[in-house]
Short mmCIF file of N, CA and C in Angstrom, two decimals:
data_model
loop_
_atom_site.label_atom_id
_atom_site.label_comp_id
_atom_site.label_asym_id
_atom_site.label_seq_id
_atom_site.Cartn_x
_atom_site.Cartn_y
_atom_site.Cartn_z
N MET A 14 222.53 219.99 188.61
CA MET A 14 221.85 221.09 189.30
C MET A 14 220.92 220.47 190.33
N GLY A 15 220.79 221.06 191.48
CA GLY A 15 219.94 220.56 192.54
C GLY A 15 218.48 220.66 192.16
N GLN A 16 217.69 219.65 192.48
CA GLN A 16 216.29 219.66 192.17
C GLN A 16 215.51 219.90 193.46
N SER A 17 214.20 220.19 193.32
CA SER A 17 213.39 220.54 194.48
C SER A 17 213.31 219.41 195.48
N SER A 18 213.38 218.14 195.05
CA SER A 18 213.28 217.06 196.00
C SER A 18 214.64 216.67 196.56
N PHE A 19 215.70 217.27 196.09
CA PHE A 19 217.02 217.09 196.69
C PHE A 19 217.13 218.12 197.79
N ALA A 20 218.03 217.94 198.71
CA ALA A 20 218.18 218.89 199.80
C ALA A 20 218.53 220.23 199.23
N THR A 21 217.73 221.21 199.51
CA THR A 21 218.02 222.56 199.12
C THR A 21 218.43 223.28 200.39
N ALA A 22 219.54 223.92 200.34
CA ALA A 22 220.06 224.48 201.57
C ALA A 22 220.44 225.92 201.38
N LEU A 23 220.33 226.61 202.40
CA LEU A 23 220.82 227.99 202.41
C LEU A 23 222.16 227.96 203.14
N ALA A 24 223.19 228.36 202.45
CA ALA A 24 224.47 228.43 203.08
C ALA A 24 224.80 229.90 203.26
N HIS A 25 225.20 230.25 204.44
CA HIS A 25 225.41 231.66 204.76
C HIS A 25 226.90 231.91 204.99
N ARG A 26 227.43 232.90 204.35
CA ARG A 26 228.85 233.23 204.47
C ARG A 26 229.06 234.11 205.70
N THR A 27 229.97 233.71 206.56
CA THR A 27 230.31 234.51 207.72
C THR A 27 231.81 234.67 207.78
N GLN A 28 232.24 235.76 208.39
CA GLN A 28 233.64 236.00 208.60
C GLN A 28 233.89 235.99 210.12
N THR A 29 235.10 235.57 210.50
CA THR A 29 235.40 235.58 211.93
C THR A 29 235.70 236.98 212.41
N SER A 30 235.95 237.89 211.50
CA SER A 30 236.12 239.28 211.92
C SER A 30 235.10 240.11 211.16
N GLY A 31 234.78 241.30 211.63
CA GLY A 31 233.80 242.14 210.95
C GLY A 31 232.42 241.83 211.45
N LEU A 32 231.44 241.87 210.55
CA LEU A 32 230.05 241.61 210.96
C LEU A 32 229.88 240.16 211.33
N GLY A 33 229.14 239.91 212.40
CA GLY A 33 228.73 238.56 212.76
C GLY A 33 227.24 238.48 212.47
N TYR A 34 226.69 237.29 212.34
CA TYR A 34 225.29 237.13 212.00
C TYR A 34 224.64 236.13 212.90
N VAL A 35 223.41 236.33 213.22
CA VAL A 35 222.60 235.37 213.97
C VAL A 35 221.42 235.04 213.09
N LEU A 36 221.15 233.77 212.87
CA LEU A 36 220.04 233.34 212.08
C LEU A 36 219.06 232.58 212.93
N LEU A 37 217.83 233.00 212.93
CA LEU A 37 216.78 232.36 213.71
C LEU A 37 215.92 231.53 212.78
N PRO A 38 215.63 230.27 213.13
CA PRO A 38 214.81 229.46 212.23
C PRO A 38 213.40 229.99 212.15
N ALA A 39 212.89 230.14 210.97
CA ALA A 39 211.54 230.59 210.73
C ALA A 39 211.25 230.39 209.26
N THR A 40 210.04 230.64 208.84
CA THR A 40 209.70 230.53 207.44
C THR A 40 210.55 231.49 206.64
N ALA A 41 210.62 232.71 207.12
CA ALA A 41 211.50 233.68 206.49
C ALA A 41 212.83 233.68 207.24
N LEU A 42 213.87 234.09 206.59
CA LEU A 42 215.19 234.17 207.20
C LEU A 42 215.31 235.49 207.95
N TRP A 43 215.99 235.43 209.05
CA TRP A 43 216.26 236.67 209.81
C TRP A 43 217.76 236.84 209.82
N LEU A 44 218.20 237.97 209.40
CA LEU A 44 219.62 238.32 209.38
C LEU A 44 219.80 239.49 210.33
N VAL A 45 220.55 239.27 211.39
CA VAL A 45 220.69 240.28 212.42
C VAL A 45 222.18 240.60 212.60
N PRO A 46 222.69 241.70 212.02
CA PRO A 46 224.08 242.04 212.25
C PRO A 46 224.31 242.36 213.71
N LEU A 47 225.46 241.90 214.24
CA LEU A 47 225.78 242.10 215.64
C LEU A 47 226.49 243.42 215.89
N SER A 48 226.88 244.09 214.84
CA SER A 48 227.52 245.39 215.03
C SER A 48 226.55 246.47 214.53
N ALA A 49 226.92 247.73 214.71
CA ALA A 49 226.03 248.84 214.33
C ALA A 49 225.67 248.76 212.85
N PRO A 50 224.40 248.94 212.50
CA PRO A 50 224.00 248.83 211.10
C PRO A 50 224.36 250.07 210.29
N ALA A 51 224.60 249.83 209.04
CA ALA A 51 224.79 250.94 208.11
C ALA A 51 223.40 251.41 207.70
N GLN A 52 223.30 252.56 207.05
CA GLN A 52 222.00 253.05 206.64
C GLN A 52 221.34 252.10 205.65
N THR A 53 222.14 251.51 204.75
CA THR A 53 221.63 250.54 203.83
C THR A 53 222.38 249.23 204.06
N ILE A 54 221.63 248.16 204.27
CA ILE A 54 222.23 246.84 204.48
C ILE A 54 222.01 246.01 203.22
N ASP A 55 223.12 245.64 202.58
CA ASP A 55 223.06 244.85 201.36
C ASP A 55 222.97 243.37 201.70
N ILE A 56 222.05 242.66 201.09
CA ILE A 56 221.92 241.21 201.26
C ILE A 56 221.87 240.62 199.85
N ALA A 57 222.89 239.83 199.51
CA ALA A 57 222.97 239.21 198.19
C ALA A 57 222.72 237.71 198.33
N ILE A 58 221.77 237.20 197.54
CA ILE A 58 221.37 235.82 197.62
C ILE A 58 221.62 235.16 196.26
N GLY A 59 222.32 234.07 196.25
CA GLY A 59 222.54 233.28 195.03
C GLY A 59 221.58 232.09 195.05
N HIS A 60 220.88 231.89 193.96
CA HIS A 60 219.94 230.77 193.88
C HIS A 60 219.90 230.24 192.47
N GLN A 61 219.14 229.19 192.29
CA GLN A 61 218.96 228.57 190.98
C GLN A 61 217.47 228.64 190.66
N SER A 62 217.08 229.59 189.83
CA SER A 62 215.66 229.78 189.60
C SER A 62 214.97 228.54 189.06
N MET A 63 215.70 227.74 188.31
CA MET A 63 215.10 226.53 187.75
C MET A 63 214.74 225.56 188.89
N CYS A 64 215.35 225.75 190.07
CA CYS A 64 215.04 224.91 191.24
C CYS A 64 214.26 225.71 192.26
N THR A 65 214.82 226.85 192.69
CA THR A 65 214.24 227.67 193.73
C THR A 65 212.78 227.99 193.44
N ASP A 66 212.46 228.30 192.20
CA ASP A 66 211.11 228.68 191.85
C ASP A 66 210.18 227.51 191.67
N THR A 67 210.65 226.29 191.96
CA THR A 67 209.80 225.12 191.80
C THR A 67 209.37 224.52 193.13
N TYR A 68 209.88 225.01 194.23
CA TYR A 68 209.42 224.50 195.52
C TYR A 68 208.88 225.66 196.35
N THR A 69 207.94 225.32 197.16
CA THR A 69 207.17 226.32 197.88
C THR A 69 208.03 227.29 198.66
N GLY A 70 208.98 226.81 199.45
CA GLY A 70 209.80 227.69 200.27
C GLY A 70 210.49 228.77 199.46
N GLY A 71 211.05 228.42 198.33
CA GLY A 71 211.81 229.40 197.53
C GLY A 71 210.93 230.45 196.91
N ILE A 72 209.93 230.02 196.20
CA ILE A 72 209.12 231.01 195.46
C ILE A 72 208.26 231.86 196.40
N VAL A 73 207.81 231.28 197.51
CA VAL A 73 207.02 232.06 198.46
C VAL A 73 207.84 233.15 199.11
N ILE A 74 209.03 232.78 199.60
CA ILE A 74 209.90 233.77 200.23
C ILE A 74 210.30 234.85 199.24
N LYS A 75 210.61 234.48 198.03
CA LYS A 75 211.08 235.46 197.02
C LYS A 75 209.92 236.33 196.51
N GLU A 76 208.85 235.71 196.03
CA GLU A 76 207.81 236.45 195.36
C GLU A 76 206.91 237.24 196.32
N LEU A 77 206.66 236.71 197.53
CA LEU A 77 205.85 237.44 198.49
C LEU A 77 206.72 238.40 199.34
N LYS A 78 208.01 238.42 199.01
CA LYS A 78 208.94 239.33 199.72
C LYS A 78 208.90 239.16 201.23
N LEU A 79 208.81 237.87 201.67
CA LEU A 79 208.76 237.58 203.10
C LEU A 79 210.07 237.95 203.78
N LEU A 80 211.20 237.83 203.09
CA LEU A 80 212.46 238.21 203.70
C LEU A 80 212.43 239.69 204.01
N GLU A 81 212.01 240.49 203.08
CA GLU A 81 211.93 241.95 203.31
C GLU A 81 210.97 242.26 204.45
N LYS A 82 209.86 241.54 204.51
CA LYS A 82 208.84 241.79 205.53
C LYS A 82 209.34 241.46 206.93
N HIS A 83 210.12 240.40 207.08
CA HIS A 83 210.49 239.91 208.40
C HIS A 83 211.88 240.36 208.88
N LEU A 84 212.58 241.11 208.07
CA LEU A 84 213.85 241.69 208.57
C LEU A 84 213.53 242.75 209.60
N PRO A 85 214.39 242.97 210.58
CA PRO A 85 214.07 243.94 211.64
C PRO A 85 214.01 245.39 211.10
N HIS A 86 213.04 246.12 211.58
CA HIS A 86 212.84 247.50 211.17
C HIS A 86 212.68 248.41 212.39
N ASP A 87 212.95 247.91 213.59
CA ASP A 87 212.81 248.72 214.78
C ASP A 87 214.10 248.67 215.60
N GLY A 88 214.11 249.33 216.74
CA GLY A 88 215.31 249.37 217.57
C GLY A 88 216.47 249.93 216.81
N LYS A 89 217.61 249.27 216.87
CA LYS A 89 218.80 249.80 216.18
C LYS A 89 218.68 249.71 214.65
N TYR A 90 217.60 249.06 214.16
CA TYR A 90 217.39 248.97 212.72
C TYR A 90 216.33 249.95 212.22
N ALA A 91 215.82 250.77 213.13
CA ALA A 91 214.84 251.79 212.74
C ALA A 91 215.51 252.70 211.71
N GLY A 92 214.89 252.88 210.58
CA GLY A 92 215.44 253.74 209.54
C GLY A 92 216.39 253.03 208.59
N ALA A 93 216.80 251.82 208.93
CA ALA A 93 217.68 251.06 208.03
C ALA A 93 216.90 250.60 206.81
N THR A 94 217.53 250.61 205.66
CA THR A 94 216.90 250.06 204.46
C THR A 94 217.71 248.84 204.05
N TYR A 95 217.05 247.92 203.38
CA TYR A 95 217.68 246.70 202.94
C TYR A 95 217.70 246.68 201.42
N ASN A 96 218.83 246.38 200.87
CA ASN A 96 218.99 246.23 199.44
C ASN A 96 219.19 244.73 199.20
N ILE A 97 218.12 244.03 198.83
CA ILE A 97 218.17 242.56 198.64
C ILE A 97 218.23 242.27 197.15
N THR A 98 219.27 241.55 196.77
CA THR A 98 219.41 241.16 195.38
C THR A 98 219.46 239.64 195.26
N TRP A 99 218.83 239.13 194.21
CA TRP A 99 218.84 237.70 193.91
C TRP A 99 219.66 237.50 192.63
N ALA A 100 220.67 236.67 192.68
CA ALA A 100 221.49 236.36 191.51
C ALA A 100 221.20 234.91 191.11
N ASP A 101 220.96 234.68 189.85
CA ASP A 101 220.56 233.38 189.34
C ASP A 101 221.76 232.61 188.79
N TYR A 102 221.88 231.36 189.15
CA TYR A 102 222.97 230.49 188.68
C TYR A 102 222.41 229.16 188.20
N ALA A 103 223.15 228.49 187.33
CA ALA A 103 222.72 227.20 186.78
C ALA A 103 222.93 226.04 187.74
N SER A 104 223.88 226.21 188.68
CA SER A 104 224.17 225.13 189.62
C SER A 104 224.80 225.72 190.89
N GLY A 105 224.99 224.86 191.88
CA GLY A 105 225.50 225.32 193.17
C GLY A 105 226.97 225.72 193.19
N GLY A 106 227.79 225.13 192.30
CA GLY A 106 229.23 225.44 192.31
C GLY A 106 229.54 226.93 192.17
N PRO A 107 228.97 227.61 191.18
CA PRO A 107 229.24 229.04 191.06
C PRO A 107 228.74 229.86 192.25
N ILE A 108 227.70 229.36 192.91
CA ILE A 108 227.22 230.09 194.11
C ILE A 108 228.27 230.02 195.19
N THR A 109 228.88 228.87 195.40
CA THR A 109 229.97 228.74 196.40
C THR A 109 231.12 229.66 196.01
N ASN A 110 231.48 229.69 194.74
CA ASN A 110 232.58 230.57 194.31
C ASN A 110 232.30 232.05 194.62
N GLN A 111 231.05 232.46 194.35
CA GLN A 111 230.68 233.85 194.62
C GLN A 111 230.63 234.14 196.11
N MET A 112 230.25 233.17 196.91
CA MET A 112 230.26 233.34 198.37
C MET A 112 231.69 233.47 198.87
N LEU A 113 232.58 232.64 198.37
CA LEU A 113 234.00 232.72 198.76
C LEU A 113 234.59 234.08 198.36
N ALA A 114 234.15 234.62 197.25
CA ALA A 114 234.64 235.91 196.77
C ALA A 114 233.99 237.09 197.52
N GLY A 115 233.07 236.81 198.44
CA GLY A 115 232.44 237.87 199.20
C GLY A 115 231.34 238.60 198.45
N LYS A 116 230.85 238.01 197.36
CA LYS A 116 229.81 238.65 196.53
C LYS A 116 228.41 238.21 196.89
N LEU A 117 228.26 237.14 197.64
CA LEU A 117 226.95 236.62 198.09
C LEU A 117 226.99 236.40 199.58
N ASN A 118 225.87 236.70 200.24
CA ASN A 118 225.73 236.46 201.68
C ASN A 118 225.02 235.10 201.92
N PHE A 119 224.13 234.73 201.04
CA PHE A 119 223.37 233.49 201.16
C PHE A 119 223.48 232.72 199.86
N GLY A 120 223.43 231.37 199.98
CA GLY A 120 223.41 230.54 198.79
C GLY A 120 222.33 229.47 198.95
N VAL A 121 221.57 229.25 197.91
CA VAL A 121 220.54 228.21 197.90
C VAL A 121 221.05 227.15 196.92
N MET A 122 221.23 225.91 197.43
CA MET A 122 221.83 224.89 196.59
C MET A 122 221.36 223.51 197.01
N GLY A 123 221.62 222.54 196.14
CA GLY A 123 221.29 221.14 196.40
C GLY A 123 222.24 220.51 197.39
N ASP A 124 222.02 219.25 197.71
CA ASP A 124 222.79 218.60 198.76
C ASP A 124 224.26 218.42 198.45
N TYR A 125 224.58 217.98 197.24
CA TYR A 125 226.00 217.78 196.93
C TYR A 125 226.77 219.09 196.90
N PRO A 126 226.27 220.14 196.23
CA PRO A 126 226.97 221.42 196.29
C PRO A 126 227.10 221.97 197.71
N LEU A 127 226.14 221.62 198.58
CA LEU A 127 226.23 222.05 199.96
C LEU A 127 227.46 221.45 200.65
N VAL A 128 227.68 220.17 200.38
CA VAL A 128 228.85 219.49 200.96
C VAL A 128 230.13 220.15 200.44
N VAL A 129 230.20 220.40 199.15
CA VAL A 129 231.35 221.08 198.54
C VAL A 129 231.52 222.46 199.16
N ASN A 130 230.41 223.19 199.35
CA ASN A 130 230.46 224.51 199.94
C ASN A 130 231.12 224.45 201.30
N GLY A 131 230.66 223.54 202.17
CA GLY A 131 231.22 223.41 203.51
C GLY A 131 232.69 223.07 203.45
N SER A 132 233.07 222.18 202.55
CA SER A 132 234.47 221.79 202.41
C SER A 132 235.35 222.96 201.98
N LYS A 133 234.89 223.69 200.98
CA LYS A 133 235.65 224.84 200.48
C LYS A 133 235.87 225.89 201.56
N PHE A 134 234.81 226.16 202.32
CA PHE A 134 234.92 227.16 203.38
C PHE A 134 235.80 226.66 204.51
N GLN A 135 235.81 225.38 204.80
CA GLN A 135 236.69 224.82 205.83
C GLN A 135 238.16 224.96 205.44
N GLU A 136 238.46 225.04 204.15
CA GLU A 136 239.83 225.23 203.68
C GLU A 136 240.37 226.62 203.99
N THR A 137 239.47 227.56 204.30
CA THR A 137 239.93 228.92 204.62
C THR A 137 240.10 229.04 206.12
N LYS A 138 240.89 230.01 206.55
CA LYS A 138 241.10 230.22 207.96
C LYS A 138 240.05 231.13 208.59
N SER A 139 239.43 232.03 207.78
CA SER A 139 238.57 233.03 208.36
C SER A 139 237.10 232.93 207.93
N LEU A 140 236.76 232.08 206.98
CA LEU A 140 235.39 232.05 206.45
C LEU A 140 234.72 230.72 206.82
N ARG A 141 233.44 230.77 207.13
CA ARG A 141 232.65 229.59 207.42
C ARG A 141 231.26 229.77 206.83
N THR A 142 230.59 228.67 206.56
CA THR A 142 229.19 228.75 206.19
C THR A 142 228.37 228.06 207.28
N LEU A 143 227.12 228.43 207.32
CA LEU A 143 226.20 227.90 208.32
C LEU A 143 225.00 227.35 207.59
N TYR A 144 224.72 226.04 207.82
CA TYR A 144 223.55 225.43 207.22
C TYR A 144 222.33 225.97 207.96
N VAL A 145 221.35 226.52 207.24
CA VAL A 145 220.22 227.14 207.84
C VAL A 145 219.00 226.21 207.79
N THR A 146 218.67 225.69 206.60
CA THR A 146 217.49 224.84 206.49
C THR A 146 217.57 224.00 205.20
N GLY A 147 216.78 222.98 205.14
CA GLY A 147 216.72 222.12 203.94
C GLY A 147 215.27 221.80 203.64
N THR A 148 214.99 221.50 202.37
CA THR A 148 213.64 221.11 202.00
C THR A 148 213.75 219.88 201.07
N GLY A 149 212.81 218.99 201.19
CA GLY A 149 212.64 217.90 200.22
C GLY A 149 213.79 216.94 200.11
N TYR A 150 214.54 216.68 201.17
CA TYR A 150 215.68 215.78 201.05
C TYR A 150 215.23 214.34 200.84
N ASN A 151 215.94 213.60 200.01
CA ASN A 151 215.65 212.20 199.77
C ASN A 151 216.96 211.45 199.67
N LEU A 152 217.18 210.50 200.56
CA LEU A 152 218.44 209.74 200.56
C LEU A 152 218.69 209.00 199.26
N LYS A 153 217.65 208.67 198.52
CA LYS A 153 217.81 207.93 197.30
C LYS A 153 218.05 208.82 196.09
N GLY A 154 218.07 210.15 196.29
CA GLY A 154 218.38 211.07 195.21
C GLY A 154 217.23 211.34 194.25
N ALA A 155 216.01 211.09 194.70
CA ALA A 155 214.86 211.39 193.83
C ALA A 155 214.87 212.87 193.47
N GLY A 156 214.49 213.17 192.28
CA GLY A 156 214.53 214.55 191.83
C GLY A 156 215.58 214.78 190.77
N ASN A 157 216.53 213.90 190.69
CA ASN A 157 217.56 213.93 189.62
C ASN A 157 217.36 212.65 188.83
N ALA A 158 217.61 212.74 187.54
CA ALA A 158 217.46 211.56 186.70
C ALA A 158 218.39 211.65 185.50
N ILE A 159 218.72 210.53 184.97
CA ILE A 159 219.44 210.47 183.69
C ILE A 159 218.37 210.21 182.62
N VAL A 160 218.26 211.12 181.70
CA VAL A 160 217.23 211.00 180.65
C VAL A 160 217.88 210.84 179.27
N VAL A 161 217.21 210.10 178.44
CA VAL A 161 217.64 209.88 177.06
C VAL A 161 216.47 210.18 176.15
N PRO A 162 216.72 210.42 174.86
CA PRO A 162 215.59 210.66 173.94
C PRO A 162 214.64 209.44 173.92
N VAL A 163 213.37 209.72 173.65
CA VAL A 163 212.34 208.67 173.61
C VAL A 163 212.73 207.57 172.65
N SER A 164 213.35 207.91 171.54
CA SER A 164 213.71 206.92 170.53
C SER A 164 215.00 206.16 170.85
N SER A 165 215.60 206.44 171.99
CA SER A 165 216.85 205.81 172.36
C SER A 165 216.70 204.31 172.65
N SER A 166 217.76 203.59 172.38
CA SER A 166 217.77 202.16 172.72
C SER A 166 218.48 201.91 174.05
N PHE A 167 218.79 202.97 174.80
CA PHE A 167 219.46 202.86 176.10
C PHE A 167 218.42 202.73 177.21
N TYR A 168 218.57 201.67 178.01
CA TYR A 168 217.61 201.43 179.09
C TYR A 168 218.25 201.29 180.47
N LYS A 169 219.56 201.20 180.51
CA LYS A 169 220.23 201.09 181.79
C LYS A 169 221.57 201.84 181.72
N LEU A 170 222.11 202.15 182.87
CA LEU A 170 223.33 202.96 182.94
C LEU A 170 224.47 202.34 182.14
N GLU A 171 224.60 201.04 182.20
CA GLU A 171 225.68 200.37 181.48
C GLU A 171 225.60 200.63 179.97
N ASP A 172 224.42 200.87 179.44
CA ASP A 172 224.26 201.16 177.99
C ASP A 172 224.92 202.47 177.60
N LEU A 173 225.18 203.34 178.58
CA LEU A 173 225.76 204.64 178.30
C LEU A 173 227.30 204.64 178.33
N LYS A 174 227.92 203.47 178.50
CA LYS A 174 229.36 203.37 178.49
C LYS A 174 229.91 203.90 177.19
N GLY A 175 230.85 204.84 177.27
CA GLY A 175 231.44 205.47 176.09
C GLY A 175 230.62 206.59 175.48
N LYS A 176 229.47 206.86 176.06
CA LYS A 176 228.57 207.91 175.54
C LYS A 176 228.77 209.20 176.32
N SER A 177 228.24 210.31 175.79
CA SER A 177 228.33 211.61 176.44
C SER A 177 227.14 211.83 177.39
N ILE A 178 227.44 212.32 178.59
CA ILE A 178 226.41 212.69 179.56
C ILE A 178 226.72 214.12 179.98
N SER A 179 225.70 214.96 179.94
CA SER A 179 225.88 216.36 180.27
C SER A 179 225.25 216.67 181.64
N THR A 180 226.04 217.26 182.51
CA THR A 180 225.57 217.73 183.82
C THR A 180 226.57 218.72 184.35
N PRO A 181 226.15 219.73 185.12
CA PRO A 181 227.09 220.67 185.69
C PRO A 181 227.98 219.98 186.74
N VAL A 182 229.28 220.01 186.54
CA VAL A 182 230.19 219.40 187.50
C VAL A 182 230.05 220.11 188.85
N GLY A 183 229.94 219.32 189.92
CA GLY A 183 229.78 219.85 191.26
C GLY A 183 228.33 220.05 191.67
N SER A 184 227.39 219.73 190.77
CA SER A 184 225.98 219.90 191.08
C SER A 184 225.43 218.66 191.76
N ALA A 185 224.20 218.73 192.27
CA ALA A 185 223.56 217.58 192.87
C ALA A 185 223.36 216.46 191.83
N SER A 186 223.04 216.81 190.59
CA SER A 186 222.89 215.77 189.56
C SER A 186 224.22 215.14 189.23
N TRP A 187 225.30 215.89 189.28
CA TRP A 187 226.64 215.32 189.06
C TRP A 187 226.95 214.34 190.19
N GLY A 188 226.65 214.72 191.42
CA GLY A 188 226.89 213.83 192.55
C GLY A 188 226.09 212.53 192.42
N MET A 189 224.82 212.65 191.93
CA MET A 189 224.00 211.47 191.71
C MET A 189 224.61 210.59 190.61
N LEU A 190 225.09 211.22 189.53
CA LEU A 190 225.70 210.46 188.44
C LEU A 190 226.94 209.71 188.92
N VAL A 191 227.82 210.39 189.66
CA VAL A 191 229.03 209.75 190.14
C VAL A 191 228.67 208.57 191.05
N LYS A 192 227.70 208.75 191.94
CA LYS A 192 227.27 207.68 192.84
C LYS A 192 226.68 206.52 192.03
N ALA A 193 225.85 206.80 191.03
CA ALA A 193 225.26 205.75 190.22
C ALA A 193 226.34 204.94 189.50
N LEU A 194 227.33 205.66 188.96
CA LEU A 194 228.45 204.95 188.28
C LEU A 194 229.21 204.08 189.26
N GLN A 195 229.48 204.59 190.45
CA GLN A 195 230.18 203.82 191.48
C GLN A 195 229.39 202.56 191.84
N ASP A 196 228.07 202.72 191.99
CA ASP A 196 227.23 201.57 192.33
C ASP A 196 227.31 200.47 191.28
N LYS A 197 227.52 200.89 190.00
CA LYS A 197 227.60 199.92 188.92
C LYS A 197 229.05 199.52 188.62
N LYS A 198 229.97 199.97 189.50
CA LYS A 198 231.41 199.65 189.33
C LYS A 198 231.93 200.18 188.00
N MET A 199 231.41 201.34 187.60
CA MET A 199 231.85 201.98 186.35
C MET A 199 232.66 203.21 186.72
N PRO A 200 233.89 203.32 186.26
CA PRO A 200 234.65 204.54 186.55
C PRO A 200 234.05 205.74 185.81
N LEU A 201 234.25 206.95 186.33
CA LEU A 201 233.76 208.15 185.68
C LEU A 201 234.31 208.25 184.26
N SER A 202 235.51 207.70 184.06
CA SER A 202 236.12 207.72 182.73
C SER A 202 235.40 206.82 181.70
N SER A 203 234.43 206.01 182.19
CA SER A 203 233.71 205.14 181.25
C SER A 203 232.64 205.87 180.44
N ILE A 204 232.41 207.13 180.81
CA ILE A 204 231.52 208.00 180.02
C ILE A 204 232.27 209.25 179.63
N GLU A 205 231.73 209.99 178.67
CA GLU A 205 232.31 211.28 178.35
C GLU A 205 231.46 212.36 179.02
N LEU A 206 232.03 212.99 180.04
CA LEU A 206 231.27 213.97 180.81
C LEU A 206 231.33 215.34 180.14
N LYS A 207 230.16 215.89 179.86
CA LYS A 207 230.05 217.24 179.31
C LYS A 207 229.55 218.16 180.41
N ASN A 208 230.32 219.21 180.67
CA ASN A 208 229.98 220.16 181.72
C ASN A 208 229.06 221.24 181.19
#
């Protein structure tokens, strides 16, 4: 699962036909449909509360309702209402799946799931995602860790050969684990991965 110090990204689902979207960089997100608005505009956001609620950008936008405050309410949006829903997920993979299924407009995820998100959308002919912003990125992967019980005799990655490690497949922590194993020349099969 992506952590607050890993790149947290908003991935936005767009279609080449139908509604188009323009996103302007700001503290709050601006979603501006390019076609005539409906009376109620649905905005579905997938996030990971265990992460989103731990960094300033996520909790401030959500809890202070800055998105609602900064969405357009004049001009062609006068009288429009917004139905904003937040769906909570354990990792970025399910967020990408829901975006592909057309059930989410925005996704908040860590750096590795963001790469997977872009790749999955590139495989389609009509869907694309747009990277909007990131917070707390660290090239060394700070924010994710492999932890063992205090009483454990394991002190290095090699000690975990043949042992079980639990992490959501496709998450930022999974990406960090795969990279750490590669750096130690250990195949993924050298551990028992629990999803």
